Amino acid sequence: MGEAPALLVDDLHEGPLNGLELNNGTCKTTATIGDKTYVIGGADDGTLSIEVQNFDRNLGQCVHPTVQGTKPISCKGLSAVPLEDRILILKKGSKPDEQIWFLEVDTQYVRRQQKSLGTEVVAWSKGVIGSAEKPVVISGPSGVGKGTLISMLMKEFPSMFGFSVSHTTRAPRGMETDGVHYHFTEKTIMEKEIKDGKFLEFANVHGNLYGTSVEAVERVADAGKRCILDIDVQGARSVRASSLEAIFIFVCPPSMEELEKRLRDRGTETEEQILKRLRNAEAEIEQGKSSNIFDFILYNDNLEECYEKLKKLLGLDGIVSSPPKSGLREINLPTDYSVSKVDNKIIINSVSSGDKESKNLIVLDVSLLKGGAPGRTRGLNFQAIDSFSNGLNGIHHLS
Ligand SMILES: Nc1ncnc2c1ncn2[C@@H]1O[C@H](COP(=O)(O)OP(=O)(O)OP(=O)(O)O)[C@@H](O)[C@H]1O
Ligand SMILES: Nc1nc2c(ncn2[C@@H]2O[C@H](COP(=O)(O)O)[C@@H](O)[C@H]2O)c(=O)[nH]1
């Protein structure tokens, strides 16, 4: 850690708020990035609201941006730390998994949204401790064995992988459970939710709507697991174009005859649906092999061999079962603290002497952030230090 003096965030970034109209919320703070001051405060509906003000005092202009992403729920107080393209928000008096958030103000995702909506946009993204691996997108024609391979992976590595449960307007098959295999939904409801921006991607597949909600991907990240998406080629293309960094795998059948046999033997579709899926398969295989969407193509001839190859490309060969989760995954912020920033380290210093539950110094490392809106921000790391018993580990000059 460098010798730079600590900057007290609340002192540094309290912008000139004179003349700014604020809500009547309980907690508010400000952060400045570029020429904009962001006011983040409690709203009447119990959520944190955002108000944006350009720093141009002559114009006195106040912009209310379109706010995207799931908003954090209310809290007793908050601190805001401006980073390059987003603001780190630390919520006081919240549950451990609710304490760290990011308000993205100039990320690639936000800039894209601004361009397409033609308005000022900011986006919420919850912070997740640790560096869960990139999500895995698995595509391929119907009946090739995607679901079978994913089941094998989830069975062997239950604590490592989590399935992104898609929405679909198709009817459930005999053994399928709502909320487990899919969220089965009405077309009009899903269309409304698509309009409301709930989906990371969606597509019309074999005559029905299918889509991955942002929440489906966030749930897996919240559980500290690596997300697996089973989606068609159109969906994979959309995810590739989104800001969700993932590994893209296309599964190919050994032949069209074998694909037809698998679909017929599965016995879940009518003759008409089987023919439709087979017709679509030809184009999907063509696109899967020729487009530059996919990082890997896997041939699923012999199932066991294909599964071994899948494990190998995910770096799992030789791993017998899920390794134990390493490190602490939840931060426990003190009830009262001050916040300062040195390089990419956020220093959270307890100011309440009687707080026995938490260490009195927490150093949060934001240098390796990954992901973000739409979805969670991964890659946060922290170190909790008890400065009374252990010394300050070389960072005593900061407090
Ligand atoms: N390598 C394989 N050899 C023989 N049969 C297989 C192989 N892989 C999967 N199967 C069988 O093929 C059928 C289709 O597999 P699965 O349901 O996993 O396909 P899918 O790609 O997920 O299809 P969909 O996209 O329609 O959900 C299943 O009955 C499965 O048991
Ligand atoms: N674009 C998306 N495609 C999806 C999603 N969920 C599933 N799928 C694909 O649909 C077909 C058919 O699935 P089935 O369960 O009806 O056999 C298959 O290729 C899936 O990969 C999704 O959320 N988005």
GROMACS .gro file of C-alpha atoms and ligand atoms in nm:
model
  454
    1MET     CA    1   0.000   0.000   0.000
    2GLY     CA    2   0.136   0.345  -0.091
    3GLU     CA    3   0.218   0.635   0.140
    4ALA     CA    4  -0.052   0.861   0.002
    5PRO     CA    5  -0.248   1.044   0.269
    6ALA     CA    6  -0.594   0.911   0.337
    7LEU     CA    7  -0.873   1.118   0.193
    8LEU     CA    8  -1.183   1.133   0.404
    9VAL     CA    9  -1.457   1.065   0.155
   10ASP     CA   10  -1.736   1.251   0.326
   11ASP     CA   11  -1.516   1.560   0.362
   12LEU     CA   12  -1.381   1.546   0.011
   13HIS     CA   13  -1.692   1.483  -0.185
   14GLU     CA   14  -1.963   1.686  -0.021
   15GLY     CA   15  -2.041   1.889  -0.328
   16PRO     CA   16  -2.201   2.234  -0.323
   17LEU     CA   17  -2.556   2.128  -0.255
   18ASN     CA   18  -2.704   2.474  -0.221
   19GLY     CA   19  -3.015   2.506  -0.427
   20LEU     CA   20  -3.050   2.134  -0.487
   21GLU     CA   21  -3.395   2.001  -0.414
   22LEU     CA   22  -3.375   1.681  -0.212
   23ASN     CA   23  -3.634   1.423  -0.111
   24ASN     CA   24  -3.737   1.402   0.253
   25GLY     CA   25  -3.544   1.078   0.305
   26THR     CA   26  -3.344   0.993   0.612
   27CYS     CA   27  -2.997   0.928   0.466
   28LYS     CA   28  -2.827   1.117   0.190
   29THR     CA   29  -2.478   1.147   0.065
   30THR     CA   30  -2.305   1.286  -0.242
   31ALA     CA   31  -2.023   1.183  -0.469
   32THR     CA   32  -1.867   1.363  -0.761
   33ILE     CA   33  -1.741   1.198  -1.078
   34GLY     CA   34  -1.628   1.424  -1.361
   35ASP     CA   35  -1.854   1.727  -1.375
   36LYS     CA   36  -2.150   1.560  -1.207
   37THR     CA   37  -2.249   1.536  -0.845
   38TYR     CA   38  -2.467   1.240  -0.757
   39VAL     CA   39  -2.698   1.275  -0.462
   40ILE     CA   40  -2.799   0.941  -0.317
   41GLY     CA   41  -3.062   0.942  -0.052
   42GLY     CA   42  -3.358   0.767   0.106
   43ALA     CA   43  -3.689   0.800  -0.074
   44ASP     CA   44  -4.040   0.778   0.067
   45ASP     CA   45  -4.090   0.431  -0.083
   46GLY     CA   46  -3.809   0.289   0.132
   47THR     CA   47  -3.557   0.262  -0.151
   48LEU     CA   48  -3.251   0.473  -0.218
   49SER     CA   49  -3.322   0.738  -0.476
   50ILE     CA   50  -3.072   0.909  -0.700
   51GLU     CA   51  -3.060   1.268  -0.800
   52VAL     CA   52  -2.799   1.394  -1.041
   53GLN     CA   53  -2.672   1.747  -1.071
   54ASN     CA   54  -2.431   1.876  -1.329
   55PHE     CA   55  -2.156   2.061  -1.156
   56ASP     CA   56  -2.223   2.371  -1.369
   57ARG     CA   57  -2.344   2.614  -1.105
   58ASN     CA   58  -2.414   2.887  -1.363
   59LEU     CA   59  -2.672   2.671  -1.536
   60GLY     CA   60  -2.793   2.530  -1.205
   61GLN     CA   61  -2.908   2.229  -1.401
   62CYS     CA   62  -3.040   1.925  -1.217
   63VAL     CA   63  -3.080   1.602  -1.413
   64HIS     CA   64  -3.294   1.312  -1.289
   65PRO     CA   65  -3.154   1.005  -1.462
   66THR     CA   66  -3.328   0.685  -1.562
   67VAL     CA   67  -3.233   0.443  -1.285
   68GLN     CA   68  -3.179   0.082  -1.393
   69GLY     CA   69  -3.118  -0.240  -1.198
   70THR     CA   70  -3.265  -0.365  -0.872
   71LYS     CA   71  -3.241  -0.083  -0.619
   72PRO     CA   72  -3.096  -0.146  -0.274
   73ILE     CA   73  -3.348  -0.141   0.009
   74SER     CA   74  -3.341   0.138   0.266
   75CYS     CA   75  -3.079   0.163   0.537
   76LYS     CA   76  -2.981   0.369   0.842
   77GLY     CA   77  -2.714   0.565   0.658
   78LEU     CA   78  -2.471   0.537   0.373
   79SER     CA   79  -2.130   0.639   0.249
   80ALA     CA   80  -2.042   0.701  -0.113
   81VAL     CA   81  -1.695   0.656  -0.258
   82PRO     CA   82  -1.644   0.773  -0.617
   83LEU     CA   83  -1.441   0.533  -0.828
   84GLU     CA   84  -1.355   0.591  -1.194
   85ASP     CA   85  -1.687   0.503  -1.360
   86ARG     CA   86  -1.907   0.407  -1.064
   87ILE     CA   87  -1.977   0.496  -0.704
   88LEU     CA   88  -1.920   0.250  -0.424
   89ILE     CA   89  -2.206   0.268  -0.176
   90LEU     CA   90  -2.163   0.131   0.177
   91LYS     CA   91  -2.494   0.088   0.357
   92LYS     CA   92  -2.504   0.119   0.733
   93GLY     CA   93  -2.727  -0.103   0.945
   94SER     CA   94  -2.794  -0.354   0.666
   95LYS     CA   95  -2.757  -0.731   0.655
   96PRO     CA   96  -2.401  -0.838   0.554
   97ASP     CA   97  -2.505  -0.941   0.203
   98GLU     CA   98  -2.684  -0.606   0.150
   99GLN     CA   99  -2.405  -0.372   0.256
  100ILE     CA  100  -2.202  -0.313  -0.060
  101TRP     CA  101  -2.350  -0.166  -0.377
  102PHE     CA  102  -2.228   0.010  -0.686
  103LEU     CA  103  -2.403   0.289  -0.869
  104GLU     CA  104  -2.267   0.274  -1.223
  105VAL     CA  105  -2.258   0.618  -1.383
  106ASP     CA  106  -2.017   0.586  -1.676
  107THR     CA  107  -1.956   0.214  -1.738
  108GLN     CA  108  -1.982   0.055  -2.080
  109TYR     CA  109  -2.331  -0.074  -1.991
  110VAL     CA  110  -2.451   0.268  -1.879
  111ARG     CA  111  -2.309   0.439  -2.188
  112ARG     CA  112  -2.487   0.187  -2.412
  113GLN     CA  113  -2.814   0.240  -2.229
  114GLN     CA  114  -2.774   0.616  -2.254
  115LYS     CA  115  -2.724   0.586  -2.627
  116SER     CA  116  -3.026   0.363  -2.682
  117LEU     CA  117  -3.261   0.553  -2.448
  118GLY     CA  118  -3.131   0.901  -2.527
  119THR     CA  119  -3.145   0.996  -2.158
  120GLU     CA  120  -2.911   1.017  -1.862
  121VAL     CA  121  -2.882   0.665  -1.714
  122VAL     CA  122  -2.736   0.525  -1.393
  123ALA     CA  123  -2.751   0.158  -1.291
  124TRP     CA  124  -2.742  -0.026  -0.960
  125SER     CA  125  -2.535  -0.339  -0.915
  126LYS     CA  126  -2.483  -0.524  -0.587
  127GLY     CA  127  -2.125  -0.602  -0.483
  128VAL     CA  128  -2.026  -0.964  -0.428
  129ILE     CA  129  -1.720  -1.062  -0.227
  130GLY     CA  130  -1.480  -1.296  -0.405
  131SER     CA  131  -1.413  -1.374  -0.766
  132ALA     CA  132  -1.668  -1.624  -0.888
  133GLU     CA  133  -1.564  -1.754  -1.228
  134LYS     CA  134  -1.721  -1.622  -1.548
  135PRO     CA  135  -2.071  -1.752  -1.627
  136VAL     CA  136  -2.091  -2.034  -1.884
  137VAL     CA  137  -2.331  -2.007  -2.178
  138ILE     CA  138  -2.420  -2.343  -2.334
  139SER     CA  139  -2.602  -2.346  -2.669
  140GLY     CA  140  -2.684  -2.603  -2.931
  141PRO     CA  141  -2.979  -2.748  -3.119
  142SER     CA  142  -3.272  -2.898  -2.932
  143GLY     CA  143  -3.200  -3.258  -2.832
  144VAL     CA  144  -2.820  -3.239  -2.862
  145GLY     CA  145  -2.775  -3.303  -2.489
  146LYS     CA  146  -2.716  -2.959  -2.332
  147GLY     CA  147  -2.950  -3.027  -2.041
  148THR     CA  148  -2.794  -3.371  -1.985
  149LEU     CA  149  -2.441  -3.228  -1.972
  150ILE     CA  150  -2.548  -2.943  -1.742
  151SER     CA  151  -2.720  -3.191  -1.504
  152MET     CA  152  -2.401  -3.398  -1.488
  153LEU     CA  153  -2.196  -3.088  -1.407
  154MET     CA  154  -2.436  -2.967  -1.137
  155LYS     CA  155  -2.452  -3.315  -0.984
  156GLU     CA  156  -2.075  -3.351  -0.964
  157PHE     CA  157  -2.008  -2.992  -0.854
  158PRO     CA  158  -2.319  -2.883  -0.662
  159SER     CA  159  -2.154  -2.604  -0.467
  160MET     CA  160  -1.967  -2.466  -0.767
  161PHE     CA  161  -2.239  -2.419  -1.029
  162GLY     CA  162  -2.583  -2.263  -1.023
  163PHE     CA  163  -2.837  -2.282  -1.304
  164SER     CA  164  -2.989  -1.966  -1.449
  165VAL     CA  165  -3.361  -2.048  -1.445
  166SER     CA  166  -3.508  -1.901  -1.764
  167HIS     CA  167  -3.859  -1.776  -1.828
  168THR     CA  168  -4.062  -1.942  -2.102
  169THR     CA  169  -4.411  -1.926  -2.245
  170ARG     CA  170  -4.407  -2.293  -2.345
  171ALA     CA  171  -4.611  -2.543  -2.142
  172PRO     CA  172  -4.429  -2.748  -1.877
  173ARG     CA  173  -4.333  -3.107  -1.962
  174GLY     CA  174  -4.442  -3.389  -1.729
  175MET     CA  175  -4.150  -3.381  -1.485
  176GLU     CA  176  -4.075  -3.009  -1.501
  177THR     CA  177  -4.125  -2.788  -1.196
  178ASP     CA  178  -4.201  -2.417  -1.207
  179GLY     CA  179  -3.909  -2.217  -1.067
  180VAL     CA  180  -3.666  -2.509  -1.099
  181HIS     CA  181  -3.652  -2.597  -1.470
  182TYR     CA  182  -3.816  -2.276  -1.592
  183HIS     CA  183  -4.034  -1.994  -1.473
  184PHE     CA  184  -4.342  -2.084  -1.678
  185THR     CA  185  -4.520  -1.765  -1.767
  186GLU     CA  186  -4.794  -1.604  -1.979
  187LYS     CA  187  -4.693  -1.437  -2.305
  188THR     CA  188  -4.850  -1.099  -2.216
  189ILE     CA  189  -4.680  -1.096  -1.875
  190MET     CA  190  -4.342  -1.184  -2.022
  191GLU     CA  191  -4.378  -0.923  -2.297
  192LYS     CA  192  -4.450  -0.658  -2.033
  193GLU     CA  193  -4.149  -0.768  -1.828
  194ILE     CA  194  -3.928  -0.753  -2.138
  195LYS     CA  195  -4.046  -0.396  -2.195
  196ASP     CA  196  -3.967  -0.314  -1.832
  197GLY     CA  197  -3.607  -0.423  -1.889
  198LYS     CA  198  -3.618  -0.733  -1.665
  199PHE     CA  199  -3.438  -0.949  -1.919
  200LEU     CA  200  -3.073  -0.982  -2.002
  201GLU     CA  201  -3.174  -1.154  -2.326
  202PHE     CA  202  -3.484  -1.308  -2.480
  203ALA     CA  203  -3.575  -1.480  -2.807
  204ASN     CA  204  -3.854  -1.653  -2.991
  205VAL     CA  205  -3.741  -2.016  -3.001
  206HIS     CA  206  -3.941  -2.288  -3.182
  207GLY     CA  207  -4.255  -2.070  -3.155
  208ASN     CA  208  -4.232  -1.975  -2.786
  209LEU     CA  209  -4.071  -1.690  -2.594
  210TYR     CA  210  -3.769  -1.774  -2.379
  211GLY     CA  211  -3.557  -1.533  -2.178
  212THR     CA  212  -3.294  -1.495  -1.908
  213SER     CA  213  -3.392  -1.243  -1.643
  214VAL     CA  214  -3.123  -1.029  -1.483
  215GLU     CA  215  -3.248  -1.166  -1.150
  216ALA     CA  216  -3.186  -1.528  -1.259
  217VAL     CA  217  -2.818  -1.451  -1.313
  218GLU     CA  218  -2.793  -1.235  -0.999
  219ARG     CA  219  -2.936  -1.512  -0.779
  220VAL     CA  220  -2.657  -1.748  -0.879
  221ALA     CA  221  -2.390  -1.482  -0.820
  222ASP     CA  222  -2.541  -1.408  -0.478
  223ALA     CA  223  -2.501  -1.774  -0.386
  224GLY     CA  224  -2.132  -1.743  -0.476
  225LYS     CA  225  -2.169  -1.991  -0.761
  226ARG     CA  226  -2.070  -1.995  -1.125
  227CYS     CA  227  -2.376  -1.936  -1.342
  228ILE     CA  228  -2.471  -2.175  -1.624
  229LEU     CA  229  -2.707  -2.052  -1.896
  230ASP     CA  230  -2.877  -2.300  -2.132
  231ILE     CA  231  -2.993  -2.073  -2.414
  232ASP     CA  232  -3.032  -2.080  -2.792
  233VAL     CA  233  -2.796  -1.919  -3.045
  234GLN     CA  234  -2.998  -1.594  -3.066
  235GLY     CA  235  -2.978  -1.563  -2.687
  236ALA     CA  236  -2.606  -1.638  -2.691
  237ARG     CA  237  -2.556  -1.362  -2.948
  238SER     CA  238  -2.742  -1.113  -2.724
  239VAL     CA  239  -2.541  -1.212  -2.418
  240ARG     CA  240  -2.219  -1.181  -2.620
  241ALA     CA  241  -2.322  -0.825  -2.708
  242SER     CA  242  -2.411  -0.746  -2.346
  243SER     CA  243  -2.168  -0.655  -2.071
  244LEU     CA  244  -2.196  -1.001  -1.910
  245GLU     CA  245  -1.854  -1.155  -1.956
  246ALA     CA  246  -1.902  -1.528  -2.014
  247ILE     CA  247  -1.757  -1.839  -2.175
  248PHE     CA  248  -1.960  -1.949  -2.478
  249ILE     CA  249  -1.984  -2.318  -2.567
  250PHE     CA  250  -2.172  -2.464  -2.863
  251VAL     CA  251  -2.273  -2.831  -2.848
  252CYS     CA  252  -2.297  -3.011  -3.184
  253PRO     CA  253  -2.463  -3.347  -3.259
  254PRO     CA  254  -2.257  -3.616  -3.437
  255SER     CA  255  -2.519  -3.615  -3.718
  256MET     CA  256  -2.870  -3.496  -3.796
  257GLU     CA  257  -2.991  -3.860  -3.785
  258GLU     CA  258  -2.860  -3.900  -3.430
  259LEU     CA  259  -3.015  -3.566  -3.328
  260GLU     CA  260  -3.353  -3.680  -3.461
  261LYS     CA  261  -3.319  -4.013  -3.279
  262ARG     CA  262  -3.245  -3.835  -2.947
  263LEU     CA  263  -3.538  -3.599  -2.987
  264ARG     CA  264  -3.776  -3.885  -3.075
  265ASP     CA  265  -3.645  -4.110  -2.796
  266ARG     CA  266  -3.687  -3.829  -2.543
  267GLY     CA  267  -4.056  -3.834  -2.628
  268THR     CA  268  -4.137  -3.488  -2.494
  269GLU     CA  269  -4.249  -3.321  -2.818
  270THR     CA  270  -4.528  -3.384  -3.067
  271GLU     CA  271  -4.438  -3.490  -3.420
  272GLU     CA  272  -4.501  -3.135  -3.543
  273GLN     CA  273  -4.274  -2.988  -3.273
  274ILE     CA  274  -3.999  -3.242  -3.347
  275LEU     CA  275  -4.003  -3.149  -3.715
  276LYS     CA  276  -3.992  -2.778  -3.630
  277ARG     CA  277  -3.696  -2.828  -3.394
  278LEU     CA  278  -3.510  -3.034  -3.654
  279ARG     CA  279  -3.566  -2.770  -3.922
  280ASN     CA  280  -3.435  -2.500  -3.687
  281ALA     CA  281  -3.139  -2.720  -3.589
  282GLU     CA  282  -2.979  -2.693  -3.933
  283ALA     CA  283  -2.959  -2.314  -3.919
  284GLU     CA  284  -2.849  -2.320  -3.554
  285ILE     CA  285  -2.563  -2.560  -3.627
  286GLU     CA  286  -2.458  -2.348  -3.923
  287GLN     CA  287  -2.453  -2.032  -3.707
  288GLY     CA  288  -2.295  -2.208  -3.411
  289LYS     CA  289  -2.003  -2.326  -3.622
  290SER     CA  290  -1.953  -2.021  -3.839
  291SER     CA  291  -2.035  -1.719  -3.622
  292ASN     CA  292  -1.778  -1.577  -3.387
  293ILE     CA  293  -2.008  -1.603  -3.087
  294PHE     CA  294  -1.865  -1.924  -2.945
  295ASP     CA  295  -1.532  -1.984  -2.778
  296PHE     CA  296  -1.558  -2.364  -2.796
  297ILE     CA  297  -1.743  -2.625  -3.003
  298LEU     CA  298  -1.807  -2.960  -2.836
  299TYR     CA  299  -1.927  -3.268  -3.027
  300ASN     CA  300  -2.162  -3.473  -2.815
  301ASP     CA  301  -2.122  -3.820  -2.962
  302ASN     CA  302  -2.019  -4.034  -2.668
  303LEU     CA  303  -2.175  -3.867  -2.363
  304GLU     CA  304  -1.902  -3.953  -2.112
  305GLU     CA  305  -1.625  -3.837  -2.346
  306CYS     CA  306  -1.808  -3.513  -2.420
  307TYR     CA  307  -1.859  -3.452  -2.047
  308GLU     CA  308  -1.488  -3.502  -1.980
  309LYS     CA  309  -1.405  -3.248  -2.254
  310LEU     CA  310  -1.652  -3.001  -2.104
  311LYS     CA  311  -1.488  -3.037  -1.763
  312LYS     CA  312  -1.146  -2.992  -1.919
  313LEU     CA  313  -1.232  -2.667  -2.089
  314LEU     CA  314  -1.384  -2.540  -1.765
  315GLY     CA  315  -1.061  -2.625  -1.585
  316LEU     CA  316  -1.225  -2.902  -1.381
  317ASP     CA  317  -1.037  -3.208  -1.498
  318GLY     CA  318  -0.864  -3.371  -1.208
  319ILE     CA  319  -1.094  -3.203  -0.957
  320VAL     CA  320  -1.282  -3.479  -0.778
  321SER     CA  321  -1.566  -3.271  -0.634
  322SER     CA  322  -1.638  -2.912  -0.541
  323PRO     CA  323  -1.343  -2.757  -0.361
  324PRO     CA  324  -1.430  -2.586  -0.033
  325LYS     CA  325  -1.514  -2.218  -0.066
  326SER     CA  326  -1.207  -2.018   0.019
  327GLY     CA  327  -1.199  -1.702   0.226
  328LEU     CA  328  -1.471  -1.497   0.389
  329ARG     CA  329  -1.763  -1.416   0.164
  330GLU     CA  330  -1.948  -1.167   0.380
  331ILE     CA  331  -1.826  -0.842   0.516
  332ASN     CA  332  -1.945  -0.730   0.859
  333LEU     CA  333  -1.929  -0.352   0.865
  334PRO     CA  334  -1.914  -0.182   1.205
  335THR     CA  335  -2.222   0.012   1.313
  336ASP     CA  336  -2.041   0.344   1.298
  337TYR     CA  337  -1.742   0.413   1.076
  338SER     CA  338  -1.552   0.660   0.865
  339VAL     CA  339  -1.444   0.582   0.511
  340SER     CA  340  -1.130   0.683   0.327
  341LYS     CA  341  -0.969   0.583  -0.002
  342VAL     CA  342  -0.608   0.514  -0.088
  343ASP     CA  343  -0.545   0.400  -0.446
  344ASN     CA  344  -0.777   0.103  -0.499
  345LYS     CA  345  -0.819   0.036  -0.128
  346ILE     CA  346  -1.117   0.159   0.068
  347ILE     CA  347  -1.038   0.193   0.437
  348ILE     CA  348  -1.338   0.148   0.665
  349ASN     CA  349  -1.246   0.257   1.015
  350SER     CA  350  -1.471   0.175   1.311
  351VAL     CA  351  -1.535   0.478   1.529
  352SER     CA  352  -1.742   0.299   1.794
  353SER     CA  353  -1.527   0.152   2.068
  354GLY     CA  354  -1.787  -0.091   2.203
  355ASP     CA  355  -1.838  -0.273   1.874
  356LYS     CA  356  -1.714  -0.620   1.965
  357GLU     CA  357  -1.869  -0.795   1.665
  358SER     CA  358  -1.658  -0.637   1.393
  359LYS     CA  359  -1.289  -0.568   1.350
  360ASN     CA  360  -1.205  -0.199   1.372
  361LEU     CA  361  -1.036  -0.170   1.033
  362ILE     CA  362  -1.164  -0.319   0.712
  363VAL     CA  363  -0.962  -0.277   0.394
  364LEU     CA  364  -1.177  -0.330   0.087
  365ASP     CA  365  -0.991  -0.393  -0.237
  366VAL     CA  366  -1.173  -0.267  -0.548
  367SER     CA  367  -0.886  -0.315  -0.794
  368LEU     CA  368  -1.020  -0.633  -0.955
  369LEU     CA  369  -1.386  -0.557  -1.013
  370LYS     CA  370  -1.563  -0.778  -1.267
  371GLY     CA  371  -1.911  -0.789  -1.414
  372GLY     CA  372  -2.156  -0.524  -1.300
  373ALA     CA  373  -2.490  -0.405  -1.433
  374PRO     CA  374  -2.696  -0.580  -1.549
  375GLY     CA  375  -2.609  -0.818  -1.265
  376ARG     CA  376  -2.372  -0.826  -0.973
  377THR     CA  377  -2.026  -0.670  -0.940
  378ARG     CA  378  -1.783  -0.947  -0.854
  379GLY     CA  379  -1.418  -0.945  -0.758
  380LEU     CA  380  -1.438  -0.752  -0.430
  381ASN     CA  381  -1.185  -0.859  -0.170
  382PHE     CA  382  -1.139  -0.746   0.185
  383GLN     CA  383  -0.923  -0.783   0.489
  384ALA     CA  384  -1.055  -0.727   0.843
  385ILE     CA  385  -0.792  -0.608   1.089
  386ASP     CA  386  -0.813  -0.578   1.463
  387SER     CA  387  -0.577  -0.285   1.515
  388PHE     CA  388  -0.569  -0.322   1.895
  389SER     CA  389  -0.454  -0.682   1.906
  390ASN     CA  390  -0.267  -0.717   1.578
  391GLY     CA  391  -0.125  -0.378   1.502
  392LEU     CA  392  -0.221  -0.198   1.185
  393ASN     CA  393  -0.026  -0.413   0.945
  394GLY     CA  394   0.153  -0.123   0.789
  395ILE     CA  395  -0.149   0.097   0.733
  396HIS     CA  396  -0.142   0.288   1.061
  397HIS     CA  397  -0.046   0.608   0.879
  398LEU     CA  398  -0.392   0.616   0.720
  399SER     CA  399  -0.616   0.663   1.018
  400LIG     N1  400  -2.424  -3.838  -2.605
  400LIG     C1  401  -2.550  -3.883  -2.603
  400LIG     N2  402  -2.579  -4.002  -2.659
  400LIG     C2  403  -2.705  -4.048  -2.659
  400LIG     N3  404  -2.809  -3.983  -2.605
  400LIG     C3  405  -2.786  -3.864  -2.548
  400LIG     C4  406  -2.656  -3.807  -2.544
  400LIG     N4  407  -2.666  -3.688  -2.481
  400LIG     C5  408  -2.793  -3.672  -2.447
  400LIG     N5  409  -2.867  -3.777  -2.485
  400LIG     C6  410  -3.013  -3.794  -2.473
  400LIG     O1  411  -3.072  -3.711  -2.573
  400LIG     C7  412  -3.194  -3.656  -2.526
  400LIG     C8  413  -3.189  -3.506  -2.539
  400LIG     O2  414  -3.097  -3.454  -2.442
  400LIG     P1  415  -3.125  -3.319  -2.367
  400LIG     O3  416  -3.266  -3.314  -2.320
  400LIG     O4  417  -3.018  -3.303  -2.267
  400LIG     O5  418  -3.108  -3.216  -2.487
  400LIG     P2  419  -3.110  -3.058  -2.489
  400LIG     O6  420  -3.003  -3.015  -2.578
  400LIG     O7  421  -3.108  -3.006  -2.351
  400LIG     O8  422  -3.251  -3.030  -2.556
  400LIG     P3  423  -3.346  -2.899  -2.546
  400LIG     O9  424  -3.272  -2.787  -2.607
  400LIG    O10  425  -3.466  -2.937  -2.623
  400LIG    O11  426  -3.376  -2.876  -2.401
  400LIG     C9  427  -3.213  -3.705  -2.384
  400LIG    O12  428  -3.302  -3.813  -2.384
  400LIG    C10  429  -3.072  -3.749  -2.342
  400LIG    O13  430  -3.078  -3.853  -2.248
  401LIG     N1  431  -3.265  -1.741  -2.585
  401LIG     C1  432  -3.299  -1.829  -2.491
  401LIG     N2  433  -3.312  -1.959  -2.520
  401LIG     C2  434  -3.346  -2.043  -2.421
  401LIG     C3  435  -3.368  -2.000  -2.290
  401LIG     N3  436  -3.400  -2.107  -2.215
  401LIG     C4  437  -3.396  -2.213  -2.295
  401LIG     N4  438  -3.363  -2.175  -2.420
  401LIG     C5  439  -3.346  -2.259  -2.540
  401LIG     O1  440  -3.470  -2.297  -2.589
  401LIG     C6  441  -3.457  -2.419  -2.660
  401LIG     C7  442  -3.570  -2.510  -2.629
  401LIG     O2  443  -3.571  -2.544  -2.494
  401LIG     P1  444  -3.677  -2.652  -2.439
  401LIG     O3  445  -3.657  -2.655  -2.291
  401LIG     O4  446  -3.813  -2.605  -2.480
  401LIG     O5  447  -3.643  -2.783  -2.505
  401LIG     C8  448  -3.321  -2.476  -2.621
  401LIG     O6  449  -3.233  -2.459  -2.731
  401LIG     C9  450  -3.276  -2.389  -2.508
  401LIG     O7  451  -3.136  -2.373  -2.507
  401LIG    C10  452  -3.353  -1.861  -2.262
  401LIG     O8  453  -3.369  -1.812  -2.150
  401LIG     N5  454  -3.320  -1.780  -2.365
   0.00000   0.00000   0.00000
